[in-house]
Short mmCIF file of C-alpha atoms in Angstrom, two decimals:
data_model
loop_
_atom_site.label_atom_id
_atom_site.label_comp_id
_atom_site.label_asym_id
_atom_site.label_seq_id
_atom_site.Cartn_x
_atom_site.Cartn_y
_atom_site.Cartn_z
CA MET A 1 -1.87 -8.15 -7.12
CA SER A 2 -0.94 -11.93 -7.82
CA GLU A 3 0.89 -14.38 -6.04
CA SER A 4 3.82 -16.20 -5.82
CA SER A 5 5.01 -19.42 -7.20
CA PHE A 6 6.39 -21.00 -3.91
CA GLY A 7 4.19 -23.74 -4.53
CA GLU A 8 5.99 -24.57 -7.86
CA TYR A 9 9.52 -24.65 -5.91
CA SER A 10 11.27 -28.15 -6.08
CA GLU A 11 12.02 -29.58 -2.73
CA GLN A 12 15.57 -29.00 -3.47
CA VAL A 13 15.36 -25.43 -4.19
CA MET A 14 13.36 -25.32 -0.74
CA GLU A 15 16.48 -26.99 0.94
CA HIS A 16 18.75 -25.25 -0.49
CA PHE A 17 16.85 -21.93 -0.03
CA ARG A 18 16.79 -23.61 3.80
CA ASN A 19 20.35 -24.77 4.48
CA PRO A 20 21.83 -22.64 2.04
CA ARG A 21 25.69 -24.14 1.08
CA ASN A 22 28.94 -22.14 1.21
CA VAL A 23 27.62 -18.43 2.43
CA GLY A 24 30.48 -15.47 2.50
CA VAL A 25 33.22 -14.39 0.94
CA ILE A 26 36.49 -15.37 0.31
CA LYS A 27 38.71 -12.87 1.54
CA ASP A 28 41.77 -14.18 -0.57
CA ALA A 29 39.57 -15.01 -3.40
CA SER A 30 41.04 -15.93 -6.99
CA GLY A 31 38.33 -14.33 -8.39
CA THR A 32 35.02 -12.91 -7.76
CA GLY A 33 31.74 -12.27 -9.63
CA HIS A 34 29.21 -9.79 -9.25
CA VAL A 35 25.59 -9.35 -11.26
CA GLY A 36 21.99 -8.25 -11.06
CA ASN A 37 21.05 -4.95 -9.60
CA PRO A 38 17.79 -4.32 -6.93
CA GLN A 39 15.88 -2.98 -9.73
CA CYS A 40 15.39 -6.85 -11.06
CA GLY A 41 15.11 -8.09 -7.56
CA ASP A 42 18.46 -9.73 -7.21
CA ILE A 43 22.41 -9.15 -6.81
CA MET A 44 24.85 -12.05 -6.60
CA GLU A 45 28.12 -12.13 -5.58
CA LEU A 46 30.41 -15.53 -5.98
CA TYR A 47 33.95 -16.01 -4.72
CA ILE A 48 36.35 -18.80 -6.41
CA LYS A 49 39.32 -20.04 -4.60
CA VAL A 50 41.72 -21.91 -7.83
CA GLU A 51 44.51 -23.96 -6.78
CA ASN A 52 46.25 -25.40 -9.74
CA ASP A 53 43.32 -24.61 -12.02
CA THR A 54 41.18 -26.13 -10.05
CA ILE A 55 38.21 -24.39 -8.06
CA VAL A 56 38.96 -25.18 -4.10
CA ASP A 57 36.49 -23.25 -2.59
CA ALA A 58 33.46 -21.04 -3.62
CA LYS A 59 31.48 -18.97 -1.41
CA PHE A 60 28.38 -16.56 -2.43
CA LYS A 61 25.88 -13.75 -1.05
CA THR A 62 22.76 -13.29 -2.34
CA PHE A 63 20.48 -10.47 -2.52
CA GLY A 64 17.07 -12.00 -4.13
CA CYS A 65 13.89 -14.40 -4.19
CA GLY A 66 14.19 -18.04 -2.74
CA ALA A 67 15.33 -19.72 -6.68
CA ALA A 68 17.96 -16.79 -6.49
CA ILE A 69 19.46 -18.34 -3.29
CA ALA A 70 18.71 -22.07 -3.88
CA THR A 71 20.66 -21.50 -7.54
CA SER A 72 23.66 -19.52 -5.56
CA SER A 73 24.05 -22.30 -3.29
CA MET A 74 23.77 -25.06 -5.76
CA VAL A 75 26.67 -23.68 -8.12
CA THR A 76 28.80 -23.06 -5.11
CA GLU A 77 28.31 -26.66 -4.54
CA LEU A 78 28.77 -27.78 -8.08
CA VAL A 79 32.21 -26.04 -9.17
CA LYS A 80 34.29 -27.21 -5.85
CA GLY A 81 36.74 -29.54 -6.91
CA LYS A 82 36.01 -29.03 -10.61
CA THR A 83 38.63 -27.51 -13.32
CA ILE A 84 38.21 -24.34 -14.70
CA GLU A 85 37.20 -26.01 -18.21
CA GLU A 86 34.90 -28.75 -16.38
CA THR A 87 33.97 -25.62 -14.47
CA LEU A 88 32.63 -23.87 -17.96
CA LYS A 89 30.57 -26.53 -19.01
CA ILE A 90 27.87 -25.72 -16.21
CA SER A 91 24.82 -24.06 -17.91
CA ASN A 92 22.15 -22.70 -16.13
CA ARG A 93 20.12 -25.48 -17.42
CA ALA A 94 22.14 -27.58 -15.66
CA VAL A 95 22.07 -25.14 -12.48
CA ALA A 96 18.41 -25.53 -12.42
CA GLU A 97 18.51 -29.21 -13.33
CA ALA A 98 20.14 -29.78 -10.16
CA LEU A 99 17.79 -28.53 -8.26
CA GLY A 100 15.15 -30.58 -9.63
CA GLY A 101 13.90 -27.17 -12.35
CA LEU A 102 12.56 -23.83 -12.06
CA PRO A 103 9.26 -22.12 -11.74
CA PRO A 104 9.59 -20.68 -15.69
CA ILE A 105 9.36 -17.43 -14.44
CA LYS A 106 12.47 -17.92 -12.01
CA MET A 107 14.84 -19.55 -14.92
CA HIS A 108 16.28 -16.23 -14.91
CA CYS A 109 17.78 -16.90 -11.49
CA SER A 110 19.78 -19.64 -12.55
CA LEU A 111 21.18 -17.40 -15.48
CA LEU A 112 22.14 -14.76 -12.99
CA ALA A 113 24.15 -18.06 -11.50
CA GLU A 114 25.88 -18.78 -14.52
CA GLN A 115 26.62 -15.08 -14.77
CA ALA A 116 28.09 -15.06 -11.13
CA LEU A 117 30.22 -18.13 -11.84
CA LYS A 118 31.39 -16.74 -15.43
CA SER A 119 32.47 -13.07 -14.00
CA ALA A 120 34.15 -14.85 -11.22
CA ILE A 121 36.18 -16.92 -13.51
CA ASN A 122 36.76 -14.71 -16.32
CA ASP A 123 38.06 -12.31 -13.00
CA TYR A 124 40.28 -14.86 -11.64
CA LEU A 125 41.39 -15.50 -15.95
CA LYS A 126 42.39 -11.67 -15.79
CA LYS A 127 44.51 -11.73 -12.84
CA SER A 128 46.40 -14.65 -14.42
CA GLY A 129 47.08 -12.96 -17.70
CA LYS A 130 44.69 -15.59 -19.62
CA PRO A 131 42.59 -15.13 -22.27
CA GLU A 132 38.26 -14.03 -20.89
CA ILE A 133 35.38 -16.06 -21.99
CA ALA A 134 32.06 -14.98 -22.58
CA VAL A 135 29.32 -14.17 -20.30
CA PRO A 136 25.70 -14.88 -21.05
CA LYS A 137 23.15 -12.03 -20.95
CA ASP A 138 20.18 -11.80 -19.11
CA ASP A 139 17.35 -9.89 -21.08
CA HIS A 140 15.56 -8.56 -18.42
CA HIS A 141 18.40 -7.25 -16.92
CA HIS A 142 18.70 -4.69 -19.70
CA LYS A 143 15.42 -3.43 -20.20
CA MET B 1 2.43 -25.21 14.36
CA LYS B 2 1.37 -22.01 15.04
CA GLN B 3 -0.77 -20.40 11.84
CA VAL B 4 -0.94 -16.52 11.84
CA TYR B 5 -3.36 -15.31 8.98
CA LEU B 6 -2.00 -11.57 7.86
CA ASP B 7 -2.70 -11.49 4.60
CA HIS B 8 -6.69 -10.21 4.80
CA ASN B 9 -5.91 -7.62 2.15
CA ALA B 10 -5.76 -10.70 -0.18
CA THR B 11 -8.66 -12.55 1.22
CA THR B 12 -10.60 -13.15 3.60
CA PRO B 13 -12.38 -15.77 5.36
CA THR B 14 -16.00 -15.75 4.71
CA ASP B 15 -17.53 -15.86 7.68
CA PRO B 16 -20.14 -18.51 9.36
CA GLU B 17 -22.95 -16.45 9.55
CA VAL B 18 -22.61 -15.53 5.97
CA VAL B 19 -22.19 -19.34 5.12
CA ARG B 20 -25.31 -19.76 6.99
CA ALA B 21 -27.22 -16.92 5.15
CA MET B 22 -26.11 -18.68 1.51
CA ALA B 23 -26.90 -21.83 2.34
CA PRO B 24 -30.73 -22.15 1.48
CA TYR B 25 -30.19 -20.57 -1.90
CA TYR B 26 -27.90 -23.61 -3.08
CA THR B 27 -30.07 -25.81 -1.82
CA GLU B 28 -34.21 -24.57 -1.56
CA ILE B 29 -34.49 -21.53 -3.34
CA TYR B 30 -32.56 -22.49 -6.08
CA GLY B 31 -34.93 -20.89 -8.72
CA ASN B 32 -33.02 -18.73 -11.64
CA ALA B 33 -34.12 -15.31 -10.49
CA SER B 34 -35.32 -14.09 -13.81
CA SER B 35 -37.93 -17.03 -13.82
CA VAL B 36 -41.68 -15.65 -13.45
CA HIS B 37 -42.63 -19.48 -11.66
CA MET B 38 -42.68 -18.99 -7.95
CA PHE B 39 -39.36 -20.88 -7.50
CA GLY B 40 -37.63 -18.00 -9.27
CA GLN B 41 -39.79 -15.54 -7.65
CA LYS B 42 -38.72 -16.27 -4.03
CA ALA B 43 -35.33 -16.15 -5.30
CA ARG B 44 -35.98 -12.73 -7.02
CA ARG B 45 -37.10 -11.37 -3.78
CA ALA B 46 -34.29 -12.27 -1.89
CA VAL B 47 -32.04 -10.60 -4.64
CA GLU B 48 -34.20 -7.02 -4.72
CA ALA B 49 -33.76 -7.41 -0.33
CA ALA B 50 -30.08 -7.95 -0.75
CA ARG B 51 -29.77 -4.89 -3.41
CA GLU B 52 -31.63 -2.87 -0.98
CA GLN B 53 -29.19 -3.80 1.74
CA VAL B 54 -26.13 -2.85 -0.13
CA ALA B 55 -27.03 0.03 -1.59
CA ASN B 56 -28.63 1.18 2.47
CA PHE B 57 -24.64 0.19 3.54
CA LEU B 58 -23.54 2.26 1.10
CA GLY B 59 -25.21 5.04 1.49
CA ALA B 60 -27.37 5.29 -2.05
CA LYS B 61 -30.36 6.47 -2.28
CA ASP B 62 -31.94 3.57 -4.69
CA SER B 63 -31.51 0.00 -4.65
CA GLN B 64 -31.31 -0.02 -8.57
CA GLU B 65 -28.39 2.01 -8.35
CA ILE B 66 -26.41 -1.54 -7.05
CA VAL B 67 -25.27 -3.93 -10.09
CA PHE B 68 -23.92 -7.58 -8.66
CA THR B 69 -20.67 -8.42 -10.70
CA SER B 70 -18.58 -11.30 -10.04
CA GLY B 71 -16.03 -8.86 -8.18
CA GLY B 72 -13.81 -5.99 -7.90
CA THR B 73 -12.02 -6.87 -11.45
CA GLU B 74 -15.39 -7.12 -13.39
CA SER B 75 -16.55 -3.62 -11.17
CA ASP B 76 -13.74 -1.70 -12.39
CA ASN B 77 -14.21 -3.40 -15.47
CA LEU B 78 -18.23 -2.28 -16.26
CA ALA B 79 -17.15 1.28 -14.50
CA ILE B 80 -14.53 2.49 -16.99
CA ARG B 81 -14.81 0.33 -20.30
CA GLY B 82 -18.77 1.34 -19.92
CA ILE B 83 -18.18 5.16 -18.96
CA ALA B 84 -15.40 5.40 -21.66
CA TYR B 85 -17.33 4.05 -23.94
CA ALA B 86 -20.97 5.50 -22.89
CA LEU B 87 -19.60 8.86 -23.56
CA ARG B 88 -17.01 8.55 -26.33
CA SER B 89 -18.49 10.80 -28.17
CA LYS B 90 -18.25 13.58 -25.63
CA GLY B 91 -14.55 13.29 -25.48
CA ASN B 92 -11.62 10.78 -24.87
CA HIS B 93 -9.55 11.21 -21.93
CA ILE B 94 -9.59 9.11 -18.81
CA ILE B 95 -7.75 10.59 -15.34
CA THR B 96 -6.42 7.55 -12.97
CA SER B 97 -3.61 7.40 -10.58
CA SER B 98 -0.34 6.18 -10.45
CA ILE B 99 -0.80 3.43 -7.20
CA GLU B 100 -4.48 1.90 -9.06
CA HIS B 101 -4.84 -1.85 -8.80
CA HIS B 102 -4.18 -3.84 -11.85
CA ALA B 103 -7.87 -3.99 -12.74
CA VAL B 104 -7.77 -0.60 -12.96
CA GLU B 105 -4.18 0.29 -14.37
CA THR B 106 -4.37 -2.60 -16.92
CA THR B 107 -7.94 -1.79 -18.24
CA CYS B 108 -6.89 1.92 -18.62
CA LYS B 109 -3.75 0.48 -20.66
CA ALA B 110 -6.64 -1.28 -22.99
CA LEU B 111 -8.35 1.68 -23.66
CA GLU B 112 -4.81 3.74 -24.89
CA LYS B 113 -4.66 0.82 -27.06
CA GLU B 114 -8.24 1.49 -28.34
CA GLY B 115 -7.80 5.57 -28.99
CA PHE B 116 -8.03 6.68 -25.52
CA LYS B 117 -6.05 9.26 -23.51
CA VAL B 118 -5.60 8.11 -20.22
CA THR B 119 -3.61 10.37 -17.76
CA TYR B 120 -1.60 8.85 -14.47
CA ILE B 121 -1.95 11.47 -11.33
CA PRO B 122 1.68 11.29 -9.18
CA VAL B 123 1.56 10.31 -5.78
CA ASP B 124 3.65 11.89 -2.95
CA LYS B 125 6.14 9.64 -0.60
CA GLU B 126 3.47 8.92 1.88
CA GLY B 127 0.85 7.84 -1.03
CA ILE B 128 -1.37 10.27 -1.62
CA VAL B 129 -2.94 11.12 -4.92
CA ASP B 130 -1.33 15.06 -5.76
CA LEU B 131 -5.05 16.84 -6.14
CA GLU B 132 -3.26 20.21 -7.85
CA ALA B 133 -1.84 17.83 -10.76
CA LEU B 134 -5.27 16.10 -10.77
CA LYS B 135 -7.07 19.76 -10.96
CA GLY B 136 -4.28 20.71 -13.82
CA ALA B 137 -5.06 17.17 -16.11
CA ILE B 138 -8.84 17.88 -16.46
CA THR B 139 -9.56 19.02 -19.95
CA ASP B 140 -12.76 19.44 -21.68
CA LYS B 141 -12.62 15.85 -23.22
CA THR B 142 -12.13 14.53 -19.99
CA ILE B 143 -15.00 11.95 -19.29
CA LEU B 144 -13.85 10.48 -16.16
CA ILE B 145 -12.13 9.92 -13.06
CA SER B 146 -11.44 6.54 -11.14
CA ILE B 147 -8.76 7.39 -8.35
CA MET B 148 -9.04 4.09 -5.50
CA TRP B 149 -10.78 4.97 -2.23
CA ALA B 150 -7.71 3.22 -0.18
CA ASN B 151 -4.80 1.48 -1.55
CA ASN B 152 -4.12 -2.24 -1.58
CA GLU B 153 -0.43 -2.43 -1.03
CA MET B 154 -0.31 0.83 1.63
CA GLY B 155 -3.51 0.52 2.73
CA THR B 156 -3.32 4.76 2.09
CA ILE B 157 -6.85 6.34 1.86
CA GLU B 158 -6.87 9.06 -1.04
CA PRO B 159 -8.79 12.35 -0.09
CA ILE B 160 -11.26 10.73 -1.86
CA GLU B 161 -13.99 13.37 -0.69
CA GLU B 162 -11.41 16.59 -2.20
CA ILE B 163 -11.69 14.24 -5.30
CA ALA B 164 -15.15 13.87 -5.84
CA LYS B 165 -15.40 17.71 -5.19
CA VAL B 166 -13.09 18.91 -8.18
CA ALA B 167 -14.89 15.97 -10.63
CA LYS B 168 -18.17 17.58 -9.65
CA GLY B 169 -17.00 20.99 -10.04
CA LYS B 170 -15.84 19.93 -14.01
CA GLY B 171 -18.85 18.25 -14.88
CA VAL B 172 -16.50 15.10 -15.04
CA LEU B 173 -17.92 11.58 -13.93
CA PHE B 174 -15.91 10.10 -10.61
CA HIS B 175 -15.22 6.64 -9.85
CA THR B 176 -13.43 4.89 -7.08
CA ASP B 177 -12.18 1.36 -6.70
CA ALA B 178 -13.22 0.95 -2.91
CA VAL B 179 -12.72 -3.24 -2.86
CA GLN B 180 -10.00 -2.19 -0.07
CA ALA B 181 -11.90 0.10 1.76
CA VAL B 182 -15.01 -1.44 1.94
CA GLY B 183 -16.00 -2.86 5.36
CA LYS B 184 -12.91 -1.38 6.65
CA ILE B 185 -13.98 2.35 7.14
CA PRO B 186 -17.28 4.26 6.49
CA VAL B 187 -18.47 4.30 2.67
CA ASN B 188 -21.05 6.82 1.59
CA VAL B 189 -21.48 7.40 -2.20
CA GLU B 190 -23.95 10.24 -1.18
CA LYS B 191 -22.20 11.95 1.15
CA VAL B 192 -18.86 11.95 -0.82
CA GLY B 193 -20.94 12.34 -4.08
CA ILE B 194 -19.44 9.31 -6.32
CA ASP B 195 -20.62 8.67 -9.84
CA LEU B 196 -19.19 4.99 -9.67
CA LEU B 197 -18.00 2.61 -6.73
CA SER B 198 -16.10 -0.52 -7.03
CA LEU B 199 -16.51 -3.38 -4.27
CA SER B 200 -15.52 -7.11 -3.76
CA ALA B 201 -17.24 -9.40 -1.11
CA HIS B 202 -14.44 -11.84 -0.45
CA LYS B 203 -11.77 -8.74 0.90
CA PHE B 204 -14.56 -8.11 4.04
CA TYR B 205 -16.05 -11.55 5.01
CA GLY B 206 -18.19 -12.25 2.26
CA PRO B 207 -18.05 -14.72 -0.37
CA ASN B 208 -15.49 -14.92 -3.38
CA GLY B 209 -17.19 -14.53 -7.31
CA ILE B 210 -19.74 -11.63 -6.17
CA GLY B 211 -19.13 -7.75 -6.04
CA ALA B 212 -20.69 -4.66 -6.94
CA LEU B 213 -20.71 -1.51 -8.91
CA TYR B 214 -22.68 1.51 -7.82
CA ILE B 215 -23.75 3.53 -10.65
CA ARG B 216 -25.46 6.85 -9.87
CA LYS B 217 -28.91 6.95 -11.22
CA GLY B 218 -29.34 9.19 -14.50
CA THR B 219 -25.40 7.69 -15.73
CA LYS B 220 -24.84 5.94 -19.28
CA ILE B 221 -23.38 3.25 -19.67
CA GLN B 222 -21.93 0.68 -22.11
CA LYS B 223 -22.51 -2.92 -21.04
CA GLN B 224 -19.91 -5.34 -21.09
CA MET B 225 -20.95 -8.47 -20.81
CA PHE B 226 -23.87 -9.23 -23.40
CA GLY B 227 -26.72 -12.03 -23.22
CA GLY B 228 -29.68 -11.24 -21.31
CA HIS B 229 -31.41 -8.20 -19.80
CA HIS B 230 -29.98 -8.81 -16.59
CA GLU B 231 -29.59 -6.11 -14.30
CA LYS B 232 -31.57 -3.61 -15.76
CA ASN B 233 -29.70 -4.25 -18.69
CA ARG B 234 -26.37 -3.41 -17.52
CA ARG B 235 -24.51 -6.69 -16.47
CA ALA B 236 -25.88 -9.84 -18.40
CA GLY B 237 -25.34 -13.35 -16.90
CA THR B 238 -27.40 -15.57 -14.44
CA GLU B 239 -27.69 -13.61 -10.90
CA ASN B 240 -25.60 -15.52 -8.36
CA VAL B 241 -28.39 -15.96 -5.76
CA PRO B 242 -26.07 -17.56 -2.81
CA GLY B 243 -23.02 -14.81 -3.59
CA ILE B 244 -25.42 -12.03 -3.34
CA ILE B 245 -27.27 -13.02 -0.25
CA GLY B 246 -24.03 -13.52 0.90
CA LEU B 247 -22.65 -9.93 -0.07
CA ALA B 248 -25.72 -8.52 1.79
CA LYS B 249 -25.15 -10.13 4.87
CA ALA B 250 -21.58 -9.36 4.62
CA CYS B 251 -22.31 -5.95 4.15
CA GLU B 252 -24.69 -5.98 7.22
CA LEU B 253 -22.18 -7.81 9.76
CA ALA B 254 -19.78 -4.74 8.68
CA GLY B 255 -22.42 -2.55 9.45
CA GLN B 256 -22.66 -3.81 12.67
CA ARG B 257 -18.79 -4.33 13.16
CA MET B 258 -17.36 -1.03 11.81
CA ASN B 259 -16.74 0.93 15.20
CA ASP B 260 -14.67 -2.47 16.98
CA TYR B 261 -13.12 -3.12 13.86
CA GLY B 262 -11.49 -0.03 13.64
CA LYS B 263 -10.63 0.09 16.85
CA ASP B 264 -9.25 -3.37 17.36
CA MET B 265 -7.67 -3.34 14.23
CA THR B 266 -6.00 0.08 15.16
CA GLU B 267 -5.01 -1.42 18.00
CA LEU B 268 -3.16 -4.52 16.87
CA ARG B 269 -1.82 -2.76 13.83
CA ASP B 270 0.26 -0.96 15.95
CA ARG B 271 1.22 -3.57 18.58
CA LEU B 272 2.81 -5.27 14.85
CA TRP B 273 5.03 -2.04 13.99
CA GLU B 274 5.80 -1.16 17.49
CA GLY B 275 6.94 -4.87 17.94
CA ILE B 276 9.08 -5.02 14.36
CA ARG B 277 10.56 -1.04 15.29
CA LYS B 278 11.84 -2.50 18.55
CA ASN B 279 13.21 -5.64 17.68
CA VAL B 280 14.44 -5.83 13.72
CA PRO B 281 16.96 -3.14 12.95
CA HIS B 282 16.66 -1.12 9.58
CA VAL B 283 12.92 -1.24 8.97
CA LYS B 284 11.03 1.52 7.14
CA MET B 285 7.46 1.87 7.25
CA SER B 286 5.41 2.73 3.83
CA GLY B 287 2.47 4.70 3.17
CA HIS B 288 0.27 7.65 5.51
CA PRO B 289 0.68 7.02 8.78
CA LYS B 290 -2.82 8.59 9.37
CA GLU B 291 -4.51 8.41 6.06
CA ARG B 292 -4.66 4.41 6.35
CA VAL B 293 -7.21 1.70 6.47
CA PRO B 294 -6.76 0.31 10.32
CA ASN B 295 -5.66 -3.09 9.35
CA THR B 296 -2.77 -2.26 7.12
CA VAL B 297 1.04 -1.77 7.40
CA ASN B 298 3.53 -2.09 4.98
CA VAL B 299 7.36 -2.53 6.31
CA SER B 300 10.41 -2.81 4.01
CA PHE B 301 13.46 -4.77 5.73
CA GLU B 302 16.73 -3.13 4.14
CA TYR B 303 18.60 -5.42 2.33
CA LEU B 304 16.62 -8.15 1.40
CA GLU B 305 13.84 -9.19 -1.14
CA GLY B 306 10.16 -9.70 -0.14
CA GLU B 307 9.81 -13.08 -1.46
CA SER B 308 12.72 -14.69 0.63
CA ILE B 309 11.09 -13.16 3.77
CA ILE B 310 7.58 -14.41 2.77
CA LEU B 311 9.06 -17.73 2.65
CA ASN B 312 10.64 -18.03 5.85
CA LEU B 313 7.45 -16.75 7.35
CA ASP B 314 5.28 -19.07 5.69
CA MET B 315 8.02 -21.91 7.27
CA GLU B 316 6.77 -20.63 10.67
CA GLY B 317 3.31 -20.47 10.00
CA VAL B 318 2.47 -16.75 9.06
CA ALA B 319 1.11 -15.72 5.95
CA VAL B 320 1.84 -12.17 4.88
CA SER B 321 2.00 -10.22 0.89
CA THR B 322 4.47 -8.55 -0.77
CA GLY B 323 3.74 -6.35 -3.89
CA SER B 324 7.26 -6.45 -4.84
CA ALA B 325 8.97 -8.15 -8.06
CA CYS B 326 9.30 -11.81 -7.53
CA THR B 327 5.59 -12.41 -6.62
CA SER B 328 4.10 -10.63 -9.34
CA GLY B 329 5.44 -12.49 -12.19
CA SER B 330 7.04 -9.08 -13.32
CA LEU B 331 10.63 -9.14 -11.79
CA GLU B 332 9.80 -5.58 -11.00
CA PRO B 333 9.29 -3.53 -7.97
CA SER B 334 6.15 -2.70 -6.90
CA HIS B 335 4.71 -0.07 -9.28
CA VAL B 336 3.04 1.77 -6.25
CA LEU B 337 6.18 2.28 -4.05
CA THR B 338 8.11 3.61 -7.56
CA ALA B 339 5.25 6.00 -7.93
CA MET B 340 5.75 6.82 -4.50
CA GLY B 341 9.60 7.20 -4.75
CA ILE B 342 10.68 4.44 -3.14
CA ASP B 343 14.34 3.14 -4.14
CA ALA B 344 13.96 0.24 -5.79
CA GLN B 345 16.14 -1.77 -2.98
CA THR B 346 13.76 -0.47 -0.62
CA ALA B 347 10.59 -1.52 -2.52
CA GLN B 348 12.24 -5.14 -3.09
CA GLY B 349 11.76 -5.66 0.91
CA SER B 350 8.58 -4.52 1.05
CA ILE B 351 5.91 -6.79 3.11
CA ARG B 352 2.52 -6.47 3.51
CA PHE B 353 0.83 -7.43 6.83
CA SER B 354 -3.28 -6.90 6.71
CA LEU B 355 -4.45 -7.86 9.98
CA GLY B 356 -8.34 -9.22 9.86
CA LYS B 357 -11.09 -9.66 12.90
CA ASP B 358 -10.30 -12.90 14.06
CA ASN B 359 -6.19 -12.19 14.87
CA THR B 360 -5.21 -11.86 18.46
CA LYS B 361 -2.83 -10.26 20.42
CA GLU B 362 -1.00 -14.03 20.28
CA ASP B 363 -1.04 -13.59 16.95
CA ILE B 364 0.83 -10.65 16.59
CA ASP B 365 3.07 -11.26 19.52
CA TYR B 366 3.96 -14.99 17.61
CA VAL B 367 4.81 -12.95 14.38
CA VAL B 368 7.38 -10.55 16.46
CA SER B 369 8.78 -13.20 17.94
CA VAL B 370 9.59 -15.06 14.51
CA LEU B 371 10.30 -12.21 12.89
CA PRO B 372 13.98 -11.06 14.25
CA ASP B 373 15.75 -14.24 13.41
CA ILE B 374 14.33 -14.61 10.37
CA ILE B 375 15.56 -11.37 8.94
CA LYS B 376 19.00 -11.68 10.83
CA ARG B 377 19.50 -15.30 8.65
CA LEU B 378 18.55 -13.74 5.57
CA ARG B 379 20.64 -10.31 6.11
CA GLY B 380 23.72 -12.76 6.83
CA LEU B 381 23.14 -14.14 3.20
CA SER B 382 22.67 -10.17 1.76
CA PRO B 383 25.77 -8.99 -0.23
CA LEU B 384 24.19 -5.57 0.65
CA TYR B 385 24.04 -6.05 4.31
CA LYS B 386 27.88 -5.19 5.48
CA GLU B 387 27.10 -4.22 8.95
CA GLN B 388 28.61 -6.73 11.52
#
């Protein structure tokens, strides 16, 4: 069995893994995103609370590796206080960069975080009768 | 911080006695064992004495049945590819199991691309190879059966004597990857009736970079490493004399310690599992409860993914490993657990604890003391864990 990529995790990834921000569930969420599956080893649930087109709160629950937990934590930090339009500009690369980079094999975790965010926004848009946006696909989830 | 190493199936520390035995072969007896002069002949005598020791340890009849290699992976490659190509005119079918180490699995996969047919025999939910399926898979084209002695992730011991009997009855050669068995449980090639056996020194307190392949006398094998006529023309390359001496010493020590090792490891391993079971809810042990090497226990922590557990244990100074997704470079759960019919979520949360001779009760109690909080905290993050 080969070994893991812990050694390649940045300080920021380890810090967010040790002290994840915004863990939990928003009971009256404006939008919820649920992505991933156990086969691939990660599942993310992202909750957003939107007021006046601005994300005022975000929380997450994640089943997954260190990088999955860190990217979930980071994405909740990045979106808080931003408008929906601003939030839609957050790419998976931006999440990874905010964490000081991810090992190549863990890049899909940042994509999963982007998917979770866009799914949550879509859920919000749908509920408010607005047109939905495209959610990126992660190839390995379709093997 | 306290440090507890529970990853001995990955590698073991080299025993200081082994290091001492090896040292003169770097600095004093440094001749090339193939050289005719005195320097070379001294090294040659040491190599041949070591070969004798390894042969005795494995219960082999003749020391020339031992070929030194660079380790388990090379031994597996030499055994499987070597037999496949030596017997190609006789047949092109190989049988292995669905839970082999990558060294065997990917070698078989490569042979499939080269025109060989490979059957992967399933295992039951405890990881034991299906003997009936094995018998049913043998055809007149079958040239080799390769099934591991003990599994690296579970520690499950396969019914090696029955498999050997089946192979012998059908006139098919039998190779076993015994990398996780040698040094942990008694291994005797003559008693069991094995034709080829792979072993690796660093799994039982020997040095890295040295292993051996037992090849029963009279077995035709196609060499895989080309060069000189070393190892009776079965494996080219200057002999790793210090490594060979270290391997022989590791065999000697393992032989002397076998009884104590078995008793001590079983006691510590059971203490660990009992401690986990009593203090952490929603845990499952995988593998066979009895047919298992004494140092290994595989535990699934429900609702969690293995890497997050390993990272947290690492922060507490505890080294363990997982066969699951994130660590292996593929994101799929362990092929071993999947083959055993364990669902993906449980497989993702599987942790292998592999103990060693220097672990103490205090080590185990320390692990048991840090685990409950780690698991509780991580479950607080898991969307799959709904209980409060």
